[in-house]
Amino acid sequence: MKMLGYSLFRIVTLTKCITSNSMTWFYRTNAVNITQTCGYAAKPAFKPFKGKGKGAVKVELKGPEVCKDPVRLTTYAVGVNIFKEGEDPQLKPPEQYPEWLYQLNLGPAKKLHELDPENWKYWKRLRKESIWHSNRLRKGKKF
């Protein structure tokens, strides 16, 4: 990589004094003193490579393959296996799953006025909405 830049040099004259018994000698020498050096690296030629940095090219990640087989979709939990090896677990009949699994709310969260004040979910939702309210006030946004 070629370096581009500038340097400032200063030539300094040094005087050395050497004294022995009755004689004194003076030596003058020149020394180069570097005061400031600033170098800039030349930009590399464009090379597509993987990695981080300014010259890096973003490589698109490929997602998992989409299964379109209706028999496999109805008999296996496709996409549940998190390991590199192995296969997806097979689905069981509905009688083998617990009752609470079918009572889960999969839709949007209930509003505060829809919840019972005697339930802990009401108080949790109330606290969450009060935090949202104070955050909006702090930012100065309208409601």
JSON list of C-alpha atoms in Angstrom, two decimals:
[
{"chain": "A", "resi": 1, "resn": "MET", "atom": "CA", "xyz": [0.00, 0.00, 0.00]},
{"chain": "A", "resi": 2, "resn": "LYS", "atom": "CA", "xyz": [1.46, 3.35, -0.99]},
{"chain": "A", "resi": 3, "resn": "MET", "atom": "CA", "xyz": [1.58, 6.08, 1.66]},
{"chain": "A", "resi": 4, "resn": "LEU", "atom": "CA", "xyz": [0.75, 9.63, 0.72]},
{"chain": "A", "resi": 5, "resn": "GLY", "atom": "CA", "xyz": [1.40, 12.57, 3.02]},
{"chain": "A", "resi": 6, "resn": "TYR", "atom": "CA", "xyz": [3.92, 15.05, 4.29]},
{"chain": "A", "resi": 7, "resn": "SER", "atom": "CA", "xyz": [6.64, 15.37, 6.93]},
{"chain": "A", "resi": 8, "resn": "LEU", "atom": "CA", "xyz": [8.22, 18.37, 8.60]},
{"chain": "A", "resi": 9, "resn": "PHE", "atom": "CA", "xyz": [11.88, 18.15, 9.50]},
{"chain": "A", "resi": 10, "resn": "ARG", "atom": "CA", "xyz": [14.07, 20.44, 11.53]},
{"chain": "A", "resi": 11, "resn": "ILE", "atom": "CA", "xyz": [17.85, 20.41, 11.47]},
{"chain": "A", "resi": 12, "resn": "VAL", "atom": "CA", "xyz": [19.27, 21.13, 14.90]},
{"chain": "A", "resi": 13, "resn": "THR", "atom": "CA", "xyz": [22.88, 22.02, 15.61]},
{"chain": "A", "resi": 14, "resn": "LEU", "atom": "CA", "xyz": [24.12, 20.38, 18.77]},
{"chain": "A", "resi": 15, "resn": "THR", "atom": "CA", "xyz": [27.19, 21.58, 20.63]},
{"chain": "A", "resi": 16, "resn": "LYS", "atom": "CA", "xyz": [28.92, 19.11, 22.92]},
{"chain": "A", "resi": 17, "resn": "CYS", "atom": "CA", "xyz": [31.39, 20.19, 25.50]},
{"chain": "A", "resi": 18, "resn": "ILE", "atom": "CA", "xyz": [33.98, 17.69, 26.67]},
{"chain": "A", "resi": 19, "resn": "THR", "atom": "CA", "xyz": [36.27, 18.74, 29.51]},
{"chain": "A", "resi": 20, "resn": "SER", "atom": "CA", "xyz": [39.31, 16.88, 30.68]},
{"chain": "A", "resi": 21, "resn": "ASN", "atom": "CA", "xyz": [42.12, 17.96, 33.12]},
{"chain": "A", "resi": 22, "resn": "SER", "atom": "CA", "xyz": [43.00, 21.33, 31.65]},
{"chain": "A", "resi": 23, "resn": "MET", "atom": "CA", "xyz": [41.58, 21.21, 28.14]},
{"chain": "A", "resi": 24, "resn": "THR", "atom": "CA", "xyz": [38.08, 21.81, 26.81]},
{"chain": "A", "resi": 25, "resn": "TRP", "atom": "CA", "xyz": [36.85, 20.61, 23.43]},
{"chain": "A", "resi": 26, "resn": "PHE", "atom": "CA", "xyz": [33.72, 21.69, 21.64]},
{"chain": "A", "resi": 27, "resn": "TYR", "atom": "CA", "xyz": [32.14, 19.48, 19.00]},
{"chain": "A", "resi": 28, "resn": "ARG", "atom": "CA", "xyz": [29.36, 20.67, 16.74]},
{"chain": "A", "resi": 29, "resn": "THR", "atom": "CA", "xyz": [27.12, 18.13, 15.11]},
{"chain": "A", "resi": 30, "resn": "ASN", "atom": "CA", "xyz": [23.97, 18.40, 13.04]},
{"chain": "A", "resi": 31, "resn": "ALA", "atom": "CA", "xyz": [20.97, 16.24, 13.90]},
{"chain": "A", "resi": 32, "resn": "VAL", "atom": "CA", "xyz": [17.71, 15.85, 12.04]},
{"chain": "A", "resi": 33, "resn": "ASN", "atom": "CA", "xyz": [14.73, 16.17, 14.33]},
{"chain": "A", "resi": 34, "resn": "ILE", "atom": "CA", "xyz": [11.34, 14.98, 13.08]},
{"chain": "A", "resi": 35, "resn": "THR", "atom": "CA", "xyz": [8.69, 17.31, 14.46]},
{"chain": "A", "resi": 36, "resn": "GLN", "atom": "CA", "xyz": [5.52, 16.11, 12.78]},
{"chain": "A", "resi": 37, "resn": "THR", "atom": "CA", "xyz": [4.66, 13.29, 10.43]},
{"chain": "A", "resi": 38, "resn": "CYS", "atom": "CA", "xyz": [1.29, 12.80, 8.87]},
{"chain": "A", "resi": 39, "resn": "GLY", "atom": "CA", "xyz": [0.70, 9.92, 6.48]},
{"chain": "A", "resi": 40, "resn": "TYR", "atom": "CA", "xyz": [-2.44, 8.89, 4.65]},
{"chain": "A", "resi": 41, "resn": "ALA", "atom": "CA", "xyz": [-3.02, 5.48, 3.19]},
{"chain": "A", "resi": 42, "resn": "ALA", "atom": "CA", "xyz": [-4.14, 5.34, -0.41]},
{"chain": "A", "resi": 43, "resn": "LYS", "atom": "CA", "xyz": [-7.62, 3.88, -0.92]},
{"chain": "A", "resi": 44, "resn": "PRO", "atom": "CA", "xyz": [-7.47, 0.25, -2.04]},
{"chain": "A", "resi": 45, "resn": "ALA", "atom": "CA", "xyz": [-8.82, -0.75, -5.41]},
{"chain": "A", "resi": 46, "resn": "PHE", "atom": "CA", "xyz": [-12.41, -2.06, -5.26]},
{"chain": "A", "resi": 47, "resn": "LYS", "atom": "CA", "xyz": [-12.32, -5.76, -4.45]},
{"chain": "A", "resi": 48, "resn": "PRO", "atom": "CA", "xyz": [-15.49, -7.52, -3.40]},
{"chain": "A", "resi": 49, "resn": "PHE", "atom": "CA", "xyz": [-14.84, -9.50, -0.23]},
{"chain": "A", "resi": 50, "resn": "LYS", "atom": "CA", "xyz": [-16.69, -10.64, 2.83]},
{"chain": "A", "resi": 51, "resn": "GLY", "atom": "CA", "xyz": [-16.04, -8.85, 6.11]},
{"chain": "A", "resi": 52, "resn": "LYS", "atom": "CA", "xyz": [-16.39, -5.54, 7.84]},
{"chain": "A", "resi": 53, "resn": "GLY", "atom": "CA", "xyz": [-14.84, -2.27, 6.78]},
{"chain": "A", "resi": 54, "resn": "LYS", "atom": "CA", "xyz": [-15.20, 0.53, 4.28]},
{"chain": "A", "resi": 55, "resn": "GLY", "atom": "CA", "xyz": [-14.36, -1.54, 1.21]},
{"chain": "A", "resi": 56, "resn": "ALA", "atom": "CA", "xyz": [-16.58, -4.45, 2.22]},
{"chain": "A", "resi": 57, "resn": "VAL", "atom": "CA", "xyz": [-19.46, -5.50, 0.05]},
{"chain": "A", "resi": 58, "resn": "LYS", "atom": "CA", "xyz": [-22.62, -6.54, 1.83]},
{"chain": "A", "resi": 59, "resn": "VAL", "atom": "CA", "xyz": [-23.47, -10.14, 1.12]},
{"chain": "A", "resi": 60, "resn": "GLU", "atom": "CA", "xyz": [-27.16, -10.95, 1.28]},
{"chain": "A", "resi": 61, "resn": "LEU", "atom": "CA", "xyz": [-28.00, -13.71, 3.69]},
{"chain": "A", "resi": 62, "resn": "LYS", "atom": "CA", "xyz": [-30.13, -16.53, 2.42]},
{"chain": "A", "resi": 63, "resn": "GLY", "atom": "CA", "xyz": [-33.09, -17.48, 4.56]},
{"chain": "A", "resi": 64, "resn": "PRO", "atom": "CA", "xyz": [-34.27, -21.00, 5.19]},
{"chain": "A", "resi": 65, "resn": "GLU", "atom": "CA", "xyz": [-35.88, -22.89, 2.35]},
{"chain": "A", "resi": 66, "resn": "VAL", "atom": "CA", "xyz": [-39.65, -22.55, 2.28]},
{"chain": "A", "resi": 67, "resn": "CYS", "atom": "CA", "xyz": [-41.46, -25.87, 2.44]},
{"chain": "A", "resi": 68, "resn": "LYS", "atom": "CA", "xyz": [-44.52, -26.04, 0.13]},
{"chain": "A", "resi": 69, "resn": "ASP", "atom": "CA", "xyz": [-45.33, -29.72, 0.57]},
{"chain": "A", "resi": 70, "resn": "PRO", "atom": "CA", "xyz": [-48.84, -29.90, 2.14]},
{"chain": "A", "resi": 71, "resn": "VAL", "atom": "CA", "xyz": [-48.29, -33.40, 3.59]},
{"chain": "A", "resi": 72, "resn": "ARG", "atom": "CA", "xyz": [-45.10, -32.34, 5.38]},
{"chain": "A", "resi": 73, "resn": "LEU", "atom": "CA", "xyz": [-46.70, -29.11, 6.63]},
{"chain": "A", "resi": 74, "resn": "THR", "atom": "CA", "xyz": [-49.60, -31.02, 8.22]},
{"chain": "A", "resi": 75, "resn": "THR", "atom": "CA", "xyz": [-47.51, -33.78, 9.83]},
{"chain": "A", "resi": 76, "resn": "TYR", "atom": "CA", "xyz": [-44.33, -31.95, 11.00]},
{"chain": "A", "resi": 77, "resn": "ALA", "atom": "CA", "xyz": [-43.61, -28.69, 12.88]},
{"chain": "A", "resi": 78, "resn": "VAL", "atom": "CA", "xyz": [-41.58, -27.20, 10.03]},
{"chain": "A", "resi": 79, "resn": "GLY", "atom": "CA", "xyz": [-38.90, -24.71, 11.10]},
{"chain": "A", "resi": 80, "resn": "VAL", "atom": "CA", "xyz": [-38.92, -25.62, 14.80]},
{"chain": "A", "resi": 81, "resn": "ASN", "atom": "CA", "xyz": [-35.63, -27.56, 14.76]},
{"chain": "A", "resi": 82, "resn": "ILE", "atom": "CA", "xyz": [-32.85, -25.16, 15.82]},
{"chain": "A", "resi": 83, "resn": "PHE", "atom": "CA", "xyz": [-29.97, -27.61, 15.42]},
{"chain": "A", "resi": 84, "resn": "LYS", "atom": "CA", "xyz": [-27.86, -28.00, 12.30]},
{"chain": "A", "resi": 85, "resn": "GLU", "atom": "CA", "xyz": [-28.46, -31.72, 12.24]},
{"chain": "A", "resi": 86, "resn": "GLY", "atom": "CA", "xyz": [-31.69, -33.60, 12.79]},
{"chain": "A", "resi": 87, "resn": "GLU", "atom": "CA", "xyz": [-35.19, -32.99, 11.49]},
{"chain": "A", "resi": 88, "resn": "ASP", "atom": "CA", "xyz": [-38.32, -31.18, 12.58]},
{"chain": "A", "resi": 89, "resn": "PRO", "atom": "CA", "xyz": [-40.48, -32.82, 15.28]},
{"chain": "A", "resi": 90, "resn": "GLN", "atom": "CA", "xyz": [-43.58, -34.68, 14.22]},
{"chain": "A", "resi": 91, "resn": "LEU", "atom": "CA", "xyz": [-46.97, -33.24, 15.23]},
{"chain": "A", "resi": 92, "resn": "LYS", "atom": "CA", "xyz": [-49.02, -35.14, 17.84]},
{"chain": "A", "resi": 93, "resn": "PRO", "atom": "CA", "xyz": [-52.81, -35.52, 17.87]},
{"chain": "A", "resi": 94, "resn": "PRO", "atom": "CA", "xyz": [-54.67, -32.58, 19.54]},
{"chain": "A", "resi": 95, "resn": "GLU", "atom": "CA", "xyz": [-55.64, -34.72, 22.57]},
{"chain": "A", "resi": 96, "resn": "GLN", "atom": "CA", "xyz": [-51.99, -35.02, 23.65]},
{"chain": "A", "resi": 97, "resn": "TYR", "atom": "CA", "xyz": [-51.48, -31.23, 24.00]},
{"chain": "A", "resi": 98, "resn": "PRO", "atom": "CA", "xyz": [-52.50, -29.38, 27.22]},
{"chain": "A", "resi": 99, "resn": "GLU", "atom": "CA", "xyz": [-55.77, -27.43, 27.39]},
{"chain": "A", "resi": 100, "resn": "TRP", "atom": "CA", "xyz": [-54.12, -24.05, 28.13]},
{"chain": "A", "resi": 101, "resn": "LEU", "atom": "CA", "xyz": [-52.33, -24.19, 24.79]},
{"chain": "A", "resi": 102, "resn": "TYR", "atom": "CA", "xyz": [-55.62, -23.65, 22.96]},
{"chain": "A", "resi": 103, "resn": "GLN", "atom": "CA", "xyz": [-56.64, -20.78, 25.28]},
{"chain": "A", "resi": 104, "resn": "LEU", "atom": "CA", "xyz": [-53.64, -18.55, 24.45]},
{"chain": "A", "resi": 105, "resn": "ASN", "atom": "CA", "xyz": [-54.46, -15.14, 22.96]},
{"chain": "A", "resi": 106, "resn": "LEU", "atom": "CA", "xyz": [-52.74, -15.06, 19.56]},
{"chain": "A", "resi": 107, "resn": "GLY", "atom": "CA", "xyz": [-54.37, -11.81, 18.45]},
{"chain": "A", "resi": 108, "resn": "PRO", "atom": "CA", "xyz": [-53.55, -8.22, 19.43]},
{"chain": "A", "resi": 109, "resn": "ALA", "atom": "CA", "xyz": [-53.14, -7.40, 23.13]},
{"chain": "A", "resi": 110, "resn": "LYS", "atom": "CA", "xyz": [-56.32, -6.45, 25.01]},
{"chain": "A", "resi": 111, "resn": "LYS", "atom": "CA", "xyz": [-56.95, -2.79, 25.83]},
{"chain": "A", "resi": 112, "resn": "LEU", "atom": "CA", "xyz": [-56.89, -1.56, 29.41]},
{"chain": "A", "resi": 113, "resn": "HIS", "atom": "CA", "xyz": [-60.68, -1.08, 29.60]},
{"chain": "A", "resi": 114, "resn": "GLU", "atom": "CA", "xyz": [-61.21, -4.70, 28.47]},
{"chain": "A", "resi": 115, "resn": "LEU", "atom": "CA", "xyz": [-59.24, -6.15, 31.41]},
{"chain": "A", "resi": 116, "resn": "ASP", "atom": "CA", "xyz": [-60.54, -6.86, 34.92]},
{"chain": "A", "resi": 117, "resn": "PRO", "atom": "CA", "xyz": [-59.01, -4.55, 37.61]},
{"chain": "A", "resi": 118, "resn": "GLU", "atom": "CA", "xyz": [-58.78, -7.54, 39.98]},
{"chain": "A", "resi": 119, "resn": "ASN", "atom": "CA", "xyz": [-56.34, -9.30, 37.67]},
{"chain": "A", "resi": 120, "resn": "TRP", "atom": "CA", "xyz": [-52.55, -8.81, 37.61]},
{"chain": "A", "resi": 121, "resn": "LYS", "atom": "CA", "xyz": [-52.64, -8.38, 33.82]},
{"chain": "A", "resi": 122, "resn": "TYR", "atom": "CA", "xyz": [-54.66, -5.18, 34.31]},
{"chain": "A", "resi": 123, "resn": "TRP", "atom": "CA", "xyz": [-52.01, -3.68, 36.60]},
{"chain": "A", "resi": 124, "resn": "LYS", "atom": "CA", "xyz": [-49.17, -4.76, 34.34]},
{"chain": "A", "resi": 125, "resn": "ARG", "atom": "CA", "xyz": [-50.87, -3.12, 31.35]},
{"chain": "A", "resi": 126, "resn": "LEU", "atom": "CA", "xyz": [-51.60, 0.03, 33.40]},
{"chain": "A", "resi": 127, "resn": "ARG", "atom": "CA", "xyz": [-47.93, 0.32, 34.37]},
{"chain": "A", "resi": 128, "resn": "LYS", "atom": "CA", "xyz": [-46.83, -0.20, 30.76]},
{"chain": "A", "resi": 129, "resn": "GLU", "atom": "CA", "xyz": [-49.19, 2.50, 29.47]},
{"chain": "A", "resi": 130, "resn": "SER", "atom": "CA", "xyz": [-48.08, 4.97, 32.16]},
{"chain": "A", "resi": 131, "resn": "ILE", "atom": "CA", "xyz": [-44.45, 4.41, 31.09]},
{"chain": "A", "resi": 132, "resn": "TRP", "atom": "CA", "xyz": [-45.43, 5.05, 27.47]},
{"chain": "A", "resi": 133, "resn": "HIS", "atom": "CA", "xyz": [-47.25, 8.21, 28.56]},
{"chain": "A", "resi": 134, "resn": "SER", "atom": "CA", "xyz": [-44.28, 9.58, 30.52]},
{"chain": "A", "resi": 135, "resn": "ASN", "atom": "CA", "xyz": [-41.89, 8.77, 27.65]},
{"chain": "A", "resi": 136, "resn": "ARG", "atom": "CA", "xyz": [-44.07, 10.72, 25.21]},
{"chain": "A", "resi": 137, "resn": "LEU", "atom": "CA", "xyz": [-44.20, 13.67, 27.61]},
{"chain": "A", "resi": 138, "resn": "ARG", "atom": "CA", "xyz": [-40.41, 13.62, 27.94]},
{"chain": "A", "resi": 139, "resn": "LYS", "atom": "CA", "xyz": [-39.96, 13.65, 24.17]},
{"chain": "A", "resi": 140, "resn": "GLY", "atom": "CA", "xyz": [-42.53, 16.40, 23.75]},
{"chain": "A", "resi": 141, "resn": "LYS", "atom": "CA", "xyz": [-44.73, 14.45, 21.35]},
{"chain": "A", "resi": 142, "resn": "LYS", "atom": "CA", "xyz": [-48.47, 14.88, 21.15]},
{"chain": "A", "resi": 143, "resn": "PHE", "atom": "CA", "xyz": [-50.79, 12.06, 22.17]}
]
